[in-house]
C-alpha cells in the first residue's frame, strides 16, 4: 500500500448533502434533515437530508426500473467493468479531498484515511471491475439427450446498509460486487458518516454509471434502514453493523425471503506465543487493537500472551501507548483520533468501568483526553479473565484486554470461548503451531505473524454470530448472483 504522508490538510468542502435517487439530487420527501458532526470538535459540519420510507420507495422504484429496463440491464458486461474503472479513476483523482472528507465526518487520522481507507476503496472497485465480464456459468453433463447449462444472473435490486467505522470503504465493498454482477443499489450510509458515500455517488454519476443504478438514501436505521429491509421489491440485503440490528433485519426480511449477507461484530483472539519475534508481535498486537480508534469489527481485542513473555509484552505495549499520539485527526502525526460520537465515547468509558469493577488492572489510559471531542486514552487492561465483560463484549474502542495462558490445548478452547468468530491471529516462529491454531480456531479469517491484512481478492466474513456469507473475493461476488439452470432437449 502506498504510504503518502499528507501535509497538514485543510478542511474539505462538503458538496453533496441530499438524497441521490434516479440520478437526481433531492431533499427528503418530508423536508427533514439531520446534523452530521466532526467528532474531534463536536461541531456541526452540515445538515443532511433525512430520508425515510417515502424516499426509499422512490429509490427502490428507480433501482427496479434501472435493473429491468435501463441501459444497465442491456449493457455488455465488459462496458459495465469500464464504467467501474472510470469510477475508481475519478475517486483516485480526488483521493486527497475524499480522505479529508472521511476524516472530517468520522474523525479518523488523515494518514489512515489517505493511506489506507481511500486506496483500498480504489483497489476494491478495480478488482471487481475486472470481474464484470468473467461471471460465467457451466455446461453440465446431465443424463439423457439434453444440453444443460447454468447462467449466473444478477440477484436484482440490492439494499445495502453500512456502518460508520470505514464509511467509504464499506461503500466500495458493497458497490464493487453488486455493480460487477449487474445489480442495482439502494444504499443507506450510517447516520454518523454520510458524506463520503454521497461524494462517491456523485463521482459514479460523473463516471457515467446510469441513473437509478446507485441510489443513496441517508437517514436513520429504524426508519430509512428498516424501509429498505421491509420493501417487497428489494431482492437482497447486505448489512454491516451490530448483531442486535442484524437480528431485527433477519426477522423483517423473512417476510419476503430476501437474500441476506451479514458482516457483524467480533471479539477476536490474538495469540502471542513465547517463541514469537516479540518486537514484531507487539507492534502487530498494538496495531490490531488501536488502529482506527479500536473501531474495527475484527479488532484483536483479546490478547492472549504466553505466561513466559507476558510481563515483557505488557511493558512494551504500555511503552507504545505512551507514545501513541492522540489528537487532531487532521494533523499528519496523529495516530489516534476521537471515537465517532458521544454514544460510542460513553460506551467505551463504561467498559473501562466494567473492567475495573470486574477486577482487571488498568495499566495505561482509562480516561477521556481533553474536554472537547470524543477522545479516549489508549487503554490497557491486564489480569483479564475469560468471563469478564471486557473479555466477552465488543467494546469498539481503544481498550485492550490481556489474558495470560500457559497450556496450548486450553488456549484454543479459550480463544473459541465467544459467540463471535470473525478473525483471529497467532504470532510464533513455529509453523506447525501456527497452522494447528489456524485450523482449530473458529474464525473467518486467521492472520499468522500479521494482522489486518486485507485484500479485495481475499474473502472476509464471520463464523457464528459474526455474520453470514463472505465479502470480497469471488465469494463476495457469488452473494450478488443467482444461479439459473437451463435444460434444453436435443431430442
Ligand atoms: P453501529 O454500532 O455500527 O452503529 P448499527 O447496527 O446500529 O451498528 O448500525 C449499522 C447500520 O445499520 C447503520 O447504517 C444504521 O443506521 C443501520 N440500522 C440501525 N438500525 C437499523 C434497523 N432497524 N434496520 C435497518 N438498518 C438499521
JSON list of C-alpha atoms and ligand atoms in Angstrom, two decimals, residues 161-164 188-192 219-222 224-226 229 239-243 245-246 248-249 344 396, ligand 1:
[
{"chain": "A", "resi": 161, "resn": "UNK", "atom": "CA", "xyz": [-26.80, -0.76, 4.84]},
{"chain": "A", "resi": 162, "resn": "UNK", "atom": "CA", "xyz": [-23.39, 0.22, 6.12]},
{"chain": "A", "resi": 163, "resn": "UNK", "atom": "CA", "xyz": [-21.76, 1.41, 9.36]},
{"chain": "A", "resi": 164, "resn": "UNK", "atom": "CA", "xyz": [-19.61, 4.42, 10.22]},
{"chain": "A", "resi": 188, "resn": "UNK", "atom": "CA", "xyz": [-28.11, 3.75, 3.32]},
{"chain": "A", "resi": 189, "resn": "UNK", "atom": "CA", "xyz": [-24.90, 5.11, 4.80]},
{"chain": "A", "resi": 190, "resn": "UNK", "atom": "CA", "xyz": [-24.60, 5.37, 8.58]},
{"chain": "A", "resi": 191, "resn": "UNK", "atom": "CA", "xyz": [-26.21, 8.46, 10.06]},
{"chain": "A", "resi": 192, "resn": "UNK", "atom": "CA", "xyz": [-22.88, 9.43, 11.68]},
{"chain": "A", "resi": 219, "resn": "UNK", "atom": "CA", "xyz": [-31.13, 8.65, 7.25]},
{"chain": "A", "resi": 220, "resn": "UNK", "atom": "CA", "xyz": [-31.59, 6.62, 10.40]},
{"chain": "A", "resi": 221, "resn": "UNK", "atom": "CA", "xyz": [-31.69, 2.85, 10.80]},
{"chain": "A", "resi": 222, "resn": "UNK", "atom": "CA", "xyz": [-35.15, 2.24, 12.25]},
{"chain": "A", "resi": 224, "resn": "UNK", "atom": "CA", "xyz": [-34.78, 4.56, 6.28]},
{"chain": "A", "resi": 225, "resn": "UNK", "atom": "CA", "xyz": [-32.88, 1.33, 7.01]},
{"chain": "A", "resi": 226, "resn": "UNK", "atom": "CA", "xyz": [-35.99, -0.58, 8.06]},
{"chain": "A", "resi": 229, "resn": "UNK", "atom": "CA", "xyz": [-35.34, -4.13, 4.62]},
{"chain": "A", "resi": 239, "resn": "UNK", "atom": "CA", "xyz": [-25.66, -5.38, 6.04]},
{"chain": "A", "resi": 240, "resn": "UNK", "atom": "CA", "xyz": [-22.61, -4.48, 8.09]},
{"chain": "A", "resi": 241, "resn": "UNK", "atom": "CA", "xyz": [-23.18, -3.42, 11.69]},
{"chain": "A", "resi": 242, "resn": "UNK", "atom": "CA", "xyz": [-24.23, -4.74, 15.05]},
{"chain": "A", "resi": 243, "resn": "UNK", "atom": "CA", "xyz": [-25.50, -8.22, 15.83]},
{"chain": "A", "resi": 245, "resn": "UNK", "atom": "CA", "xyz": [-29.53, -4.88, 14.37]},
{"chain": "A", "resi": 246, "resn": "UNK", "atom": "CA", "xyz": [-28.82, -7.91, 12.17]},
{"chain": "A", "resi": 248, "resn": "UNK", "atom": "CA", "xyz": [-34.02, -7.29, 13.62]},
{"chain": "A", "resi": 249, "resn": "UNK", "atom": "CA", "xyz": [-33.19, -7.30, 9.91]},
{"chain": "A", "resi": 344, "resn": "UNK", "atom": "CA", "xyz": [-19.59, 5.36, 21.37]},
{"chain": "A", "resi": 396, "resn": "UNK", "atom": "CA", "xyz": [-15.33, -0.96, 19.75]},
{"chain": "B", "resi": 1, "resn": "LIG", "atom": "P1", "xyz": [-23.20, 0.57, 14.73]},
{"chain": "B", "resi": 1, "resn": "LIG", "atom": "O1", "xyz": [-22.97, 0.28, 16.16]},
{"chain": "B", "resi": 1, "resn": "LIG", "atom": "O2", "xyz": [-22.06, 0.28, 13.83]},
{"chain": "B", "resi": 1, "resn": "LIG", "atom": "O3", "xyz": [-23.80, 1.93, 14.51]},
{"chain": "B", "resi": 1, "resn": "LIG", "atom": "P2", "xyz": [-25.72, -0.43, 13.84]},
{"chain": "B", "resi": 1, "resn": "LIG", "atom": "O4", "xyz": [-26.11, -1.85, 13.56]},
{"chain": "B", "resi": 1, "resn": "LIG", "atom": "O5", "xyz": [-26.51, 0.33, 14.84]},
{"chain": "B", "resi": 1, "resn": "LIG", "atom": "O6", "xyz": [-24.22, -0.53, 14.25]},
{"chain": "B", "resi": 1, "resn": "LIG", "atom": "O7", "xyz": [-25.69, 0.42, 12.51]},
{"chain": "B", "resi": 1, "resn": "LIG", "atom": "C1", "xyz": [-25.20, -0.03, 11.27]},
{"chain": "B", "resi": 1, "resn": "LIG", "atom": "C2", "xyz": [-26.11, 0.46, 10.18]},
{"chain": "B", "resi": 1, "resn": "LIG", "atom": "O8", "xyz": [-27.41, -0.12, 10.36]},
{"chain": "B", "resi": 1, "resn": "LIG", "atom": "C3", "xyz": [-26.35, 1.98, 10.19]},
{"chain": "B", "resi": 1, "resn": "LIG", "atom": "O9", "xyz": [-26.45, 2.43, 8.84]},
{"chain": "B", "resi": 1, "resn": "LIG", "atom": "C4", "xyz": [-27.69, 2.10, 10.88]},
{"chain": "B", "resi": 1, "resn": "LIG", "atom": "O10", "xyz": [-28.40, 3.27, 10.58]},
{"chain": "B", "resi": 1, "resn": "LIG", "atom": "C5", "xyz": [-28.41, 0.87, 10.36]},
{"chain": "B", "resi": 1, "resn": "LIG", "atom": "N1", "xyz": [-29.54, 0.41, 11.18]},
{"chain": "B", "resi": 1, "resn": "LIG", "atom": "C6", "xyz": [-29.72, 0.56, 12.52]},
{"chain": "B", "resi": 1, "resn": "LIG", "atom": "N2", "xyz": [-30.90, 0.02, 12.91]},
{"chain": "B", "resi": 1, "resn": "LIG", "atom": "C7", "xyz": [-31.49, -0.49, 11.79]},
{"chain": "B", "resi": 1, "resn": "LIG", "atom": "C8", "xyz": [-32.72, -1.18, 11.52]},
{"chain": "B", "resi": 1, "resn": "LIG", "atom": "N3", "xyz": [-33.59, -1.45, 12.49]},
{"chain": "B", "resi": 1, "resn": "LIG", "atom": "N4", "xyz": [-32.99, -1.56, 10.26]},
{"chain": "B", "resi": 1, "resn": "LIG", "atom": "C9", "xyz": [-32.11, -1.30, 9.27]},
{"chain": "B", "resi": 1, "resn": "LIG", "atom": "N5", "xyz": [-30.94, -0.65, 9.45]},
{"chain": "B", "resi": 1, "resn": "LIG", "atom": "C10", "xyz": [-30.62, -0.24, 10.69]}
]
